[in-house]
Amino acid sequence: MEEVKNVPRHVAIIMDGNGRWAKARKMPRSYGHIQGAKTVEQICEDAYNMGIEYLTVYAFSTENWSRPDDEVSQLMTLLRNYMKTCIQRASKNNMKVRVIGDKTRLDDDIQKSIADLEEATKDYTGLKFTIAINYGSRDEIRRAVTDIAGKVKEGIIDPSDIDEEMISDALDTSGYPDPDLLVRTCGELRISNFLLWQISYSEIYVTDVAWPDFDKEQLRLACEAYAKRTRRFGKVLEEE
Ligand code: FPP
């Protein structure tokens, strides 16, 4: 495979289309999610081999609780199993795992597995892999504002101290760079409450390929499209 130049440092992915992929095969939606979880495992390895340093995926949104009960419980089972088996794979691949979102609504055993996984991988220096679970960007911003307001109330900071850096630091993604590239699979042109603050200047790439079919070649195409973009960050470049 040709080497991709100017690889994005941080790629965020809205993994959409598991349900449609399964339906097209006359299979239950849960089958699409199971295949989607396998894709996650493979893409982590491919991303790192390609030179991507940070990968963030949207696994379960704050809105996903309103799906039918059996689908929610199947997704939770999948995530529960993933958290347990991920420790071994992460140590093999030197992968540091972090979970963002409001974990307090998750079952106690899942919260415990997440804490174990984050602790076991915290010093790994390979791919920084972030999984968004019970994540909603508006909820994340609300929690950050509550946190900052509490500090103001206690007199630790003054309202005039609040700058963009302080807000970034109060978000679940604190310490990580903003995504350079946001990928959405299965064709929809929306952000779905994902990383609203962090993607202010991210390049967006949408593919019609459903998540279970997203592979190394698809990732390479997304990175190549990114490499051709000119990022202006709101400025006019000298050559323009
Ligand atoms: C969107 O497809 C996908 C989800 C809501 C869940 C994403 C979860 C996984 C890929 C598997 C578990 C993740 C990890 C990290 C192990 P959809 O169901 O909305 O598909 P549709 O739009 O075609 O109905």
PDB file of C-alpha atoms and ligand atoms in Angstrom:
ATOM      1  CA  MET A   1       0.000   0.000   0.000  1.00  0.00           C
ATOM      2  CA  GLU A   2       1.192   3.494  -0.848  1.00  0.00           C
ATOM      3  CA  GLU A   3       2.243   5.570   2.103  1.00  0.00           C
ATOM      4  CA  VAL A   4      -0.166   8.434   2.888  1.00  0.00           C
ATOM      5  CA  LYS A   5       1.519  11.795   3.295  1.00  0.00           C
ATOM      6  CA  ASN A   6       0.308  14.504   5.683  1.00  0.00           C
ATOM      7  CA  VAL A   7      -1.623  12.006   7.803  1.00  0.00           C
ATOM      8  CA  PRO A   8      -4.116  13.609  10.213  1.00  0.00           C
ATOM      9  CA  ARG A   9      -2.837  13.417  13.753  1.00  0.00           C
ATOM     10  CA  HIS A  10      -6.305  12.951  15.264  1.00  0.00           C
ATOM     11  CA  VAL A  11      -9.189  11.242  13.462  1.00  0.00           C
ATOM     12  CA  ALA A  12     -12.700  11.167  14.956  1.00  0.00           C
ATOM     13  CA  ILE A  13     -15.312   8.808  13.532  1.00  0.00           C
ATOM     14  CA  ILE A  14     -19.119   8.749  13.623  1.00  0.00           C
ATOM     15  CA  MET A  15     -19.593   5.018  13.026  1.00  0.00           C
ATOM     16  CA  ASP A  16     -22.973   4.955  11.288  1.00  0.00           C
ATOM     17  CA  GLY A  17     -24.850   2.342   9.285  1.00  0.00           C
ATOM     18  CA  ASN A  18     -24.589  -0.849  11.335  1.00  0.00           C
ATOM     19  CA  GLY A  19     -28.380  -1.253  11.216  1.00  0.00           C
ATOM     20  CA  ARG A  20     -28.715  -0.596   7.475  1.00  0.00           C
ATOM     21  CA  TRP A  21     -25.764  -2.908   6.762  1.00  0.00           C
ATOM     22  CA  ALA A  22     -27.472  -5.731   8.680  1.00  0.00           C
ATOM     23  CA  LYS A  23     -30.889  -5.045   7.134  1.00  0.00           C
ATOM     24  CA  ALA A  24     -29.395  -5.276   3.638  1.00  0.00           C
ATOM     25  CA  ARG A  25     -28.279  -8.809   4.616  1.00  0.00           C
ATOM     26  CA  LYS A  26     -31.681  -9.665   6.127  1.00  0.00           C
ATOM     27  CA  MET A  27     -30.012  -9.921   9.507  1.00  0.00           C
ATOM     28  CA  PRO A  28     -31.003  -8.335  12.853  1.00  0.00           C
ATOM     29  CA  ARG A  29     -29.532  -4.930  13.716  1.00  0.00           C
ATOM     30  CA  SER A  30     -27.507  -6.552  16.501  1.00  0.00           C
ATOM     31  CA  TYR A  31     -25.527  -8.448  13.864  1.00  0.00           C
ATOM     32  CA  GLY A  32     -24.518  -5.098  12.364  1.00  0.00           C
ATOM     33  CA  HIS A  33     -23.316  -3.886  15.766  1.00  0.00           C
ATOM     34  CA  ILE A  34     -21.288  -7.077  16.310  1.00  0.00           C
ATOM     35  CA  GLN A  35     -19.601  -6.620  12.922  1.00  0.00           C
ATOM     36  CA  GLY A  36     -19.152  -2.935  13.752  1.00  0.00           C
ATOM     37  CA  ALA A  37     -17.274  -3.850  16.926  1.00  0.00           C
ATOM     38  CA  LYS A  38     -14.927  -6.053  14.886  1.00  0.00           C
ATOM     39  CA  THR A  39     -14.315  -3.134  12.539  1.00  0.00           C
ATOM     40  CA  VAL A  40     -13.380  -0.981  15.540  1.00  0.00           C
ATOM     41  CA  GLU A  41     -10.684  -3.465  16.576  1.00  0.00           C
ATOM     42  CA  GLN A  42      -9.181  -3.649  13.086  1.00  0.00           C
ATOM     43  CA  ILE A  43      -9.310   0.106  12.428  1.00  0.00           C
ATOM     44  CA  CYS A  44      -7.364   0.810  15.645  1.00  0.00           C
ATOM     45  CA  GLU A  45      -4.465  -1.259  14.302  1.00  0.00           C
ATOM     46  CA  ASP A  46      -4.733   0.157  10.785  1.00  0.00           C
ATOM     47  CA  ALA A  47      -4.916   3.748  12.032  1.00  0.00           C
ATOM     48  CA  TYR A  48      -1.806   3.367  14.117  1.00  0.00           C
ATOM     49  CA  ASN A  49       0.115   1.648  11.309  1.00  0.00           C
ATOM     50  CA  MET A  50      -0.836   4.567   9.081  1.00  0.00           C
ATOM     51  CA  GLY A  51       0.677   7.078  11.506  1.00  0.00           C
ATOM     52  CA  ILE A  52      -2.512   8.367  13.134  1.00  0.00           C
ATOM     53  CA  GLU A  53      -1.808   9.217  16.793  1.00  0.00           C
ATOM     54  CA  TYR A  54      -5.338   9.762  18.152  1.00  0.00           C
ATOM     55  CA  LEU A  55      -8.528   7.948  17.193  1.00  0.00           C
ATOM     56  CA  THR A  56     -11.893   8.837  18.742  1.00  0.00           C
ATOM     57  CA  VAL A  57     -15.062   6.868  17.986  1.00  0.00           C
ATOM     58  CA  TYR A  58     -18.723   7.512  18.799  1.00  0.00           C
ATOM     59  CA  ALA A  59     -20.046   4.245  20.212  1.00  0.00           C
ATOM     60  CA  PHE A  60     -23.179   5.278  22.129  1.00  0.00           C
ATOM     61  CA  SER A  61     -24.794   8.693  22.336  1.00  0.00           C
ATOM     62  CA  THR A  62     -26.894  10.242  25.097  1.00  0.00           C
ATOM     63  CA  GLU A  63     -29.774   9.971  22.596  1.00  0.00           C
ATOM     64  CA  ASN A  64     -29.222   6.251  21.898  1.00  0.00           C
ATOM     65  CA  TRP A  65     -31.007   5.307  25.167  1.00  0.00           C
ATOM     66  CA  SER A  66     -34.273   5.980  23.340  1.00  0.00           C
ATOM     67  CA  ARG A  67     -33.699   3.026  20.981  1.00  0.00           C
ATOM     68  CA  PRO A  68     -35.752  -0.142  21.665  1.00  0.00           C
ATOM     69  CA  ASP A  69     -34.784  -1.750  25.002  1.00  0.00           C
ATOM     70  CA  ASP A  70     -33.393  -4.906  23.402  1.00  0.00           C
ATOM     71  CA  GLU A  71     -31.092  -2.922  21.093  1.00  0.00           C
ATOM     72  CA  VAL A  72     -29.814  -0.801  24.005  1.00  0.00           C
ATOM     73  CA  SER A  73     -29.123  -3.919  26.039  1.00  0.00           C
ATOM     74  CA  GLN A  74     -27.368  -5.628  23.095  1.00  0.00           C
ATOM     75  CA  LEU A  75     -25.157  -2.580  22.609  1.00  0.00           C
ATOM     76  CA  MET A  76     -24.366  -2.508  26.335  1.00  0.00           C
ATOM     77  CA  THR A  77     -23.473  -6.220  26.256  1.00  0.00           C
ATOM     78  CA  LEU A  78     -21.182  -5.576  23.302  1.00  0.00           C
ATOM     79  CA  LEU A  79     -19.501  -2.666  25.087  1.00  0.00           C
ATOM     80  CA  ARG A  80     -19.275  -4.653  28.337  1.00  0.00           C
ATOM     81  CA  ASN A  81     -17.474  -7.519  26.521  1.00  0.00           C
ATOM     82  CA  TYR A  82     -15.304  -5.114  24.575  1.00  0.00           C
ATOM     83  CA  MET A  83     -14.054  -3.385  27.763  1.00  0.00           C
ATOM     84  CA  LYS A  84     -13.063  -6.747  29.226  1.00  0.00           C
ATOM     85  CA  THR A  85     -11.261  -8.117  26.170  1.00  0.00           C
ATOM     86  CA  CYS A  86      -9.682  -4.805  25.188  1.00  0.00           C
ATOM     87  CA  ILE A  87      -7.065  -4.868  27.983  1.00  0.00           C
ATOM     88  CA  GLN A  88      -5.158  -7.725  26.358  1.00  0.00           C
ATOM     89  CA  ARG A  89      -5.320  -6.233  22.871  1.00  0.00           C
ATOM     90  CA  ALA A  90      -4.322  -2.820  24.174  1.00  0.00           C
ATOM     91  CA  SER A  91      -1.248  -4.211  25.902  1.00  0.00           C
ATOM     92  CA  LYS A  92      -0.281  -6.115  22.766  1.00  0.00           C
ATOM     93  CA  ASN A  93      -0.637  -2.950  20.648  1.00  0.00           C
ATOM     94  CA  ASN A  94       0.642  -0.495  23.284  1.00  0.00           C
ATOM     95  CA  MET A  95      -2.712   1.333  22.976  1.00  0.00           C
ATOM     96  CA  LYS A  96      -3.886   3.889  25.541  1.00  0.00           C
ATOM     97  CA  VAL A  97      -7.662   3.766  25.989  1.00  0.00           C
ATOM     98  CA  ARG A  98      -9.896   6.494  27.359  1.00  0.00           C
ATOM     99  CA  VAL A  99     -13.682   6.646  27.592  1.00  0.00           C
ATOM    100  CA  ILE A 100     -15.516   9.962  27.299  1.00  0.00           C
ATOM    101  CA  GLY A 101     -19.147  10.687  28.132  1.00  0.00           C
ATOM    102  CA  ASP A 102     -21.172  10.556  31.327  1.00  0.00           C
ATOM    103  CA  LYS A 103     -20.157   7.176  32.733  1.00  0.00           C
ATOM    104  CA  THR A 104     -22.374   7.512  35.826  1.00  0.00           C
ATOM    105  CA  ARG A 105     -25.431   6.254  33.906  1.00  0.00           C
ATOM    106  CA  LEU A 106     -23.675   3.012  32.880  1.00  0.00           C
ATOM    107  CA  ASP A 107     -24.044  -0.211  34.894  1.00  0.00           C
ATOM    108  CA  ASP A 108     -21.578  -0.468  37.784  1.00  0.00           C
ATOM    109  CA  ASP A 109     -19.678  -3.395  36.260  1.00  0.00           C
ATOM    110  CA  ILE A 110     -19.152  -1.491  32.982  1.00  0.00           C
ATOM    111  CA  GLN A 111     -17.905   1.553  34.923  1.00  0.00           C
ATOM    112  CA  LYS A 112     -15.489  -0.738  36.775  1.00  0.00           C
ATOM    113  CA  SER A 113     -14.217  -2.334  33.528  1.00  0.00           C
ATOM    114  CA  ILE A 114     -13.701   1.114  32.025  1.00  0.00           C
ATOM    115  CA  ALA A 115     -11.741   2.277  35.086  1.00  0.00           C
ATOM    116  CA  ASP A 116      -9.614  -0.918  34.955  1.00  0.00           C
ATOM    117  CA  LEU A 117      -8.972  -0.488  31.234  1.00  0.00           C
ATOM    118  CA  GLU A 118      -8.003   3.170  31.558  1.00  0.00           C
ATOM    119  CA  GLU A 119      -5.722   2.425  34.493  1.00  0.00           C
ATOM    120  CA  ALA A 120      -4.051  -0.582  32.813  1.00  0.00           C
ATOM    121  CA  THR A 121      -3.308   1.339  29.608  1.00  0.00           C
ATOM    122  CA  LYS A 122      -2.569   4.820  30.984  1.00  0.00           C
ATOM    123  CA  ASP A 123       1.175   4.677  30.326  1.00  0.00           C
ATOM    124  CA  TYR A 124       1.010   3.113  26.868  1.00  0.00           C
ATOM    125  CA  THR A 125       2.555   5.223  24.165  1.00  0.00           C
ATOM    126  CA  GLY A 126       0.943   3.832  20.997  1.00  0.00           C
ATOM    127  CA  LEU A 127      -2.454   4.868  19.606  1.00  0.00           C
ATOM    128  CA  LYS A 128      -4.496   7.085  21.925  1.00  0.00           C
ATOM    129  CA  PHE A 129      -7.895   5.506  21.462  1.00  0.00           C
ATOM    130  CA  THR A 130     -10.970   7.287  22.834  1.00  0.00           C
ATOM    131  CA  ILE A 131     -14.423   5.707  22.943  1.00  0.00           C
ATOM    132  CA  ALA A 132     -17.466   7.950  23.440  1.00  0.00           C
ATOM    133  CA  ILE A 133     -20.124   6.147  25.497  1.00  0.00           C
ATOM    134  CA  ASN A 134     -23.269   7.850  26.797  1.00  0.00           C
ATOM    135  CA  TYR A 135     -21.664  10.844  25.162  1.00  0.00           C
ATOM    136  CA  GLY A 136     -23.410  13.962  23.922  1.00  0.00           C
ATOM    137  CA  SER A 137     -21.490  17.104  23.167  1.00  0.00           C
ATOM    138  CA  ARG A 138     -24.117  19.397  24.665  1.00  0.00           C
ATOM    139  CA  ASP A 139     -24.145  17.292  27.825  1.00  0.00           C
ATOM    140  CA  GLU A 140     -20.329  17.400  27.940  1.00  0.00           C
ATOM    141  CA  ILE A 141     -20.392  21.209  27.621  1.00  0.00           C
ATOM    142  CA  ARG A 142     -23.128  21.430  30.289  1.00  0.00           C
ATOM    143  CA  ARG A 143     -20.972  19.362  32.682  1.00  0.00           C
ATOM    144  CA  ALA A 144     -17.932  21.534  31.910  1.00  0.00           C
ATOM    145  CA  VAL A 145     -19.905  24.743  32.552  1.00  0.00           C
ATOM    146  CA  THR A 146     -21.206  23.328  35.854  1.00  0.00           C
ATOM    147  CA  ASP A 147     -17.641  22.518  36.839  1.00  0.00           C
ATOM    148  CA  ILE A 148     -16.343  25.997  35.993  1.00  0.00           C
ATOM    149  CA  ALA A 149     -19.356  27.713  37.636  1.00  0.00           C
ATOM    150  CA  GLY A 150     -18.611  25.730  40.825  1.00  0.00           C
ATOM    151  CA  LYS A 151     -15.043  27.070  40.839  1.00  0.00           C
ATOM    152  CA  VAL A 152     -16.339  30.631  40.385  1.00  0.00           C
ATOM    153  CA  LYS A 153     -18.769  30.143  43.270  1.00  0.00           C
ATOM    154  CA  GLU A 154     -15.994  28.884  45.527  1.00  0.00           C
ATOM    155  CA  GLY A 155     -13.885  31.902  44.600  1.00  0.00           C
ATOM    156  CA  ILE A 156     -11.135  29.730  43.019  1.00  0.00           C
ATOM    157  CA  ILE A 157     -11.463  31.615  39.734  1.00  0.00           C
ATOM    158  CA  ASP A 158     -13.001  34.879  38.559  1.00  0.00           C
ATOM    159  CA  PRO A 159     -15.415  34.917  35.560  1.00  0.00           C
ATOM    160  CA  SER A 160     -12.855  37.024  33.675  1.00  0.00           C
ATOM    161  CA  ASP A 161     -10.369  34.126  33.967  1.00  0.00           C
ATOM    162  CA  ILE A 162     -12.539  31.916  31.738  1.00  0.00           C
ATOM    163  CA  ASP A 163     -10.826  31.519  28.388  1.00  0.00           C
ATOM    164  CA  GLU A 164     -11.037  28.928  25.607  1.00  0.00           C
ATOM    165  CA  GLU A 165      -8.220  26.879  27.101  1.00  0.00           C
ATOM    166  CA  MET A 166     -10.058  26.616  30.431  1.00  0.00           C
ATOM    167  CA  ILE A 167     -13.184  25.402  28.653  1.00  0.00           C
ATOM    168  CA  SER A 168     -11.188  22.836  26.596  1.00  0.00           C
ATOM    169  CA  ASP A 169      -9.573  21.626  29.812  1.00  0.00           C
ATOM    170  CA  ALA A 170     -12.961  21.166  31.476  1.00  0.00           C
ATOM    171  CA  LEU A 171     -14.209  18.912  28.664  1.00  0.00           C
ATOM    172  CA  ASP A 172     -13.902  15.097  28.719  1.00  0.00           C
ATOM    173  CA  THR A 173     -11.249  15.319  25.986  1.00  0.00           C
ATOM    174  CA  SER A 174      -8.918  17.527  28.040  1.00  0.00           C
ATOM    175  CA  GLY A 175      -5.253  17.172  27.201  1.00  0.00           C
ATOM    176  CA  TYR A 176      -5.902  15.736  23.734  1.00  0.00           C
ATOM    177  CA  PRO A 177      -5.574  17.784  20.533  1.00  0.00           C
ATOM    178  CA  ASP A 178      -8.743  18.610  18.580  1.00  0.00           C
ATOM    179  CA  PRO A 179      -9.579  16.227  15.715  1.00  0.00           C
ATOM    180  CA  ASP A 180      -7.991  17.146  12.386  1.00  0.00           C
ATOM    181  CA  LEU A 181     -10.403  14.951  10.469  1.00  0.00           C
ATOM    182  CA  LEU A 182     -13.988  13.944  11.249  1.00  0.00           C
ATOM    183  CA  VAL A 183     -15.187  10.892   9.311  1.00  0.00           C
ATOM    184  CA  ARG A 184     -18.839   9.874   9.095  1.00  0.00           C
ATOM    185  CA  THR A 185     -19.801   6.568   7.503  1.00  0.00           C
ATOM    186  CA  CYS A 186     -23.033   5.654   5.687  1.00  0.00           C
ATOM    187  CA  GLY A 187     -23.711   8.961   4.026  1.00  0.00           C
ATOM    188  CA  GLU A 188     -25.663  11.218   6.405  1.00  0.00           C
ATOM    189  CA  LEU A 189     -24.535  14.843   6.429  1.00  0.00           C
ATOM    190  CA  ARG A 190     -24.803  15.690  10.122  1.00  0.00           C
ATOM    191  CA  ILE A 191     -22.729  15.927  13.274  1.00  0.00           C
ATOM    192  CA  SER A 192     -25.199  14.253  15.683  1.00  0.00           C
ATOM    193  CA  ASN A 193     -24.030  16.043  18.841  1.00  0.00           C
ATOM    194  CA  PHE A 194     -20.440  14.750  18.537  1.00  0.00           C
ATOM    195  CA  LEU A 195     -17.474  16.851  19.749  1.00  0.00           C
ATOM    196  CA  LEU A 196     -19.140  20.165  18.836  1.00  0.00           C
ATOM    197  CA  TRP A 197     -16.496  22.297  20.559  1.00  0.00           C
ATOM    198  CA  GLN A 198     -13.542  20.188  19.439  1.00  0.00           C
ATOM    199  CA  ILE A 199     -14.380  19.975  15.695  1.00  0.00           C
ATOM    200  CA  SER A 200     -14.515  23.747  15.144  1.00  0.00           C
ATOM    201  CA  TYR A 201     -11.751  23.524  12.519  1.00  0.00           C
ATOM    202  CA  SER A 202     -11.802  19.819  11.660  1.00  0.00           C
ATOM    203  CA  GLU A 203     -12.043  18.730   8.054  1.00  0.00           C
ATOM    204  CA  ILE A 204     -15.147  16.611   7.404  1.00  0.00           C
ATOM    205  CA  TYR A 205     -15.198  13.482   5.247  1.00  0.00           C
ATOM    206  CA  VAL A 206     -18.399  11.535   4.606  1.00  0.00           C
ATOM    207  CA  THR A 207     -18.412   8.170   2.889  1.00  0.00           C
ATOM    208  CA  ASP A 208     -21.392   6.079   1.766  1.00  0.00           C
ATOM    209  CA  VAL A 209     -19.668   2.942   3.067  1.00  0.00           C
ATOM    210  CA  ALA A 210     -21.444   1.538   6.139  1.00  0.00           C
ATOM    211  CA  TRP A 211     -19.328   1.144   9.275  1.00  0.00           C
ATOM    212  CA  PRO A 212     -19.025  -2.681   9.217  1.00  0.00           C
ATOM    213  CA  ASP A 213     -17.466  -2.388   5.720  1.00  0.00           C
ATOM    214  CA  PHE A 214     -15.093   0.443   6.648  1.00  0.00           C
ATOM    215  CA  ASP A 215     -11.568  -0.916   6.302  1.00  0.00           C
ATOM    216  CA  LYS A 216      -7.940   0.087   5.839  1.00  0.00           C
ATOM    217  CA  GLU A 217      -8.567   1.122   2.231  1.00  0.00           C
ATOM    218  CA  GLN A 218     -11.493   3.335   3.276  1.00  0.00           C
ATOM    219  CA  LEU A 219      -9.352   4.915   5.981  1.00  0.00           C
ATOM    220  CA  ARG A 220      -6.603   5.527   3.454  1.00  0.00           C
ATOM    221  CA  LEU A 221      -9.109   7.246   1.100  1.00  0.00           C
ATOM    222  CA  ALA A 222     -10.302   9.480   3.962  1.00  0.00           C
ATOM    223  CA  CYS A 223      -6.713  10.401   4.847  1.00  0.00           C
ATOM    224  CA  GLU A 224      -5.868  11.095   1.212  1.00  0.00           C
ATOM    225  CA  ALA A 225      -8.881  13.400   0.891  1.00  0.00           C
ATOM    226  CA  TYR A 226      -7.730  15.164   4.069  1.00  0.00           C
ATOM    227  CA  ALA A 227      -4.186  15.530   2.731  1.00  0.00           C
ATOM    228  CA  LYS A 228      -5.512  17.432  -0.317  1.00  0.00           C
ATOM    229  CA  ARG A 229      -7.435  19.978   1.755  1.00  0.00           C
ATOM    230  CA  THR A 230      -6.021  23.404   2.551  1.00  0.00           C
ATOM    231  CA  ARG A 231      -6.701  24.224   6.159  1.00  0.00           C
ATOM    232  CA  ARG A 232      -7.150  27.948   6.690  1.00  0.00           C
ATOM    233  CA  PHE A 233      -8.347  28.110  10.296  1.00  0.00           C
ATOM    234  CA  GLY A 234     -10.377  31.210   9.309  1.00  0.00           C
ATOM    235  CA  LYS A 235      -7.396  33.027   7.795  1.00  0.00           C
ATOM    236  CA  VAL A 236      -6.527  34.037   4.214  1.00  0.00           C
ATOM    237  CA  LEU A 237      -3.365  32.254   3.140  1.00  0.00           C
ATOM    238  CA  GLU A 238      -0.512  34.202   1.510  1.00  0.00           C
ATOM    239  CA  GLU A 239      -0.790  32.430  -1.856  1.00  0.00           C
ATOM    240  CA  GLU A 240      -4.524  33.259  -2.181  1.00  0.00           C
TER     241      GLU A 240
HETATM  242  C1  FPP B   1     -24.716   3.508  14.305  1.00  0.00           C
HETATM  243  O1  FPP B   1     -25.358   2.579  13.490  1.00  0.00           O
HETATM  244  C2  FPP B   1     -23.946   2.834  15.298  1.00  0.00           C
HETATM  245  C3  FPP B   1     -24.203   2.847  16.637  1.00  0.00           C
HETATM  246  C4  FPP B   1     -25.304   3.602  17.243  1.00  0.00           C
HETATM  247  C5  FPP B   1     -23.399   2.073  17.566  1.00  0.00           C
HETATM  248  C6  FPP B   1     -21.944   2.023  17.266  1.00  0.00           C
HETATM  249  C7  FPP B   1     -21.394   0.840  17.936  1.00  0.00           C
HETATM  250  C8  FPP B   1     -20.491  -0.012  17.421  1.00  0.00           C
HETATM  251  C9  FPP B   1     -19.820   0.199  16.144  1.00  0.00           C
HETATM  252  C10 FPP B   1     -20.125  -1.274  18.119  1.00  0.00           C
HETATM  253  C11 FPP B   1     -19.540  -1.166  19.480  1.00  0.00           C
HETATM  254  C12 FPP B   1     -18.429  -0.212  19.638  1.00  0.00           C
HETATM  255  C13 FPP B   1     -17.255  -0.490  20.246  1.00  0.00           C
HETATM  256  C14 FPP B   1     -16.315   0.599  20.558  1.00  0.00           C
HETATM  257  C15 FPP B   1     -16.860  -1.845  20.597  1.00  0.00           C
HETATM  258  P1  FPP B   1     -26.931   2.581  13.425  1.00  0.00           P
HETATM  259  O2  FPP B   1     -27.431   1.500  14.304  1.00  0.00           O
HETATM  260  O3  FPP B   1     -27.456   3.940  13.754  1.00  0.00           O
HETATM  261  O4  FPP B   1     -27.169   2.229  11.932  1.00  0.00           O
HETATM  262  P2  FPP B   1     -28.357   2.744  11.022  1.00  0.00           P
HETATM  263  O5  FPP B   1     -28.245   4.243  10.958  1.00  0.00           O
HETATM  264  O6  FPP B   1     -28.076   2.092   9.700  1.00  0.00           O
HETATM  265  O7  FPP B   1     -29.620   2.277  11.654  1.00  0.00           O
END
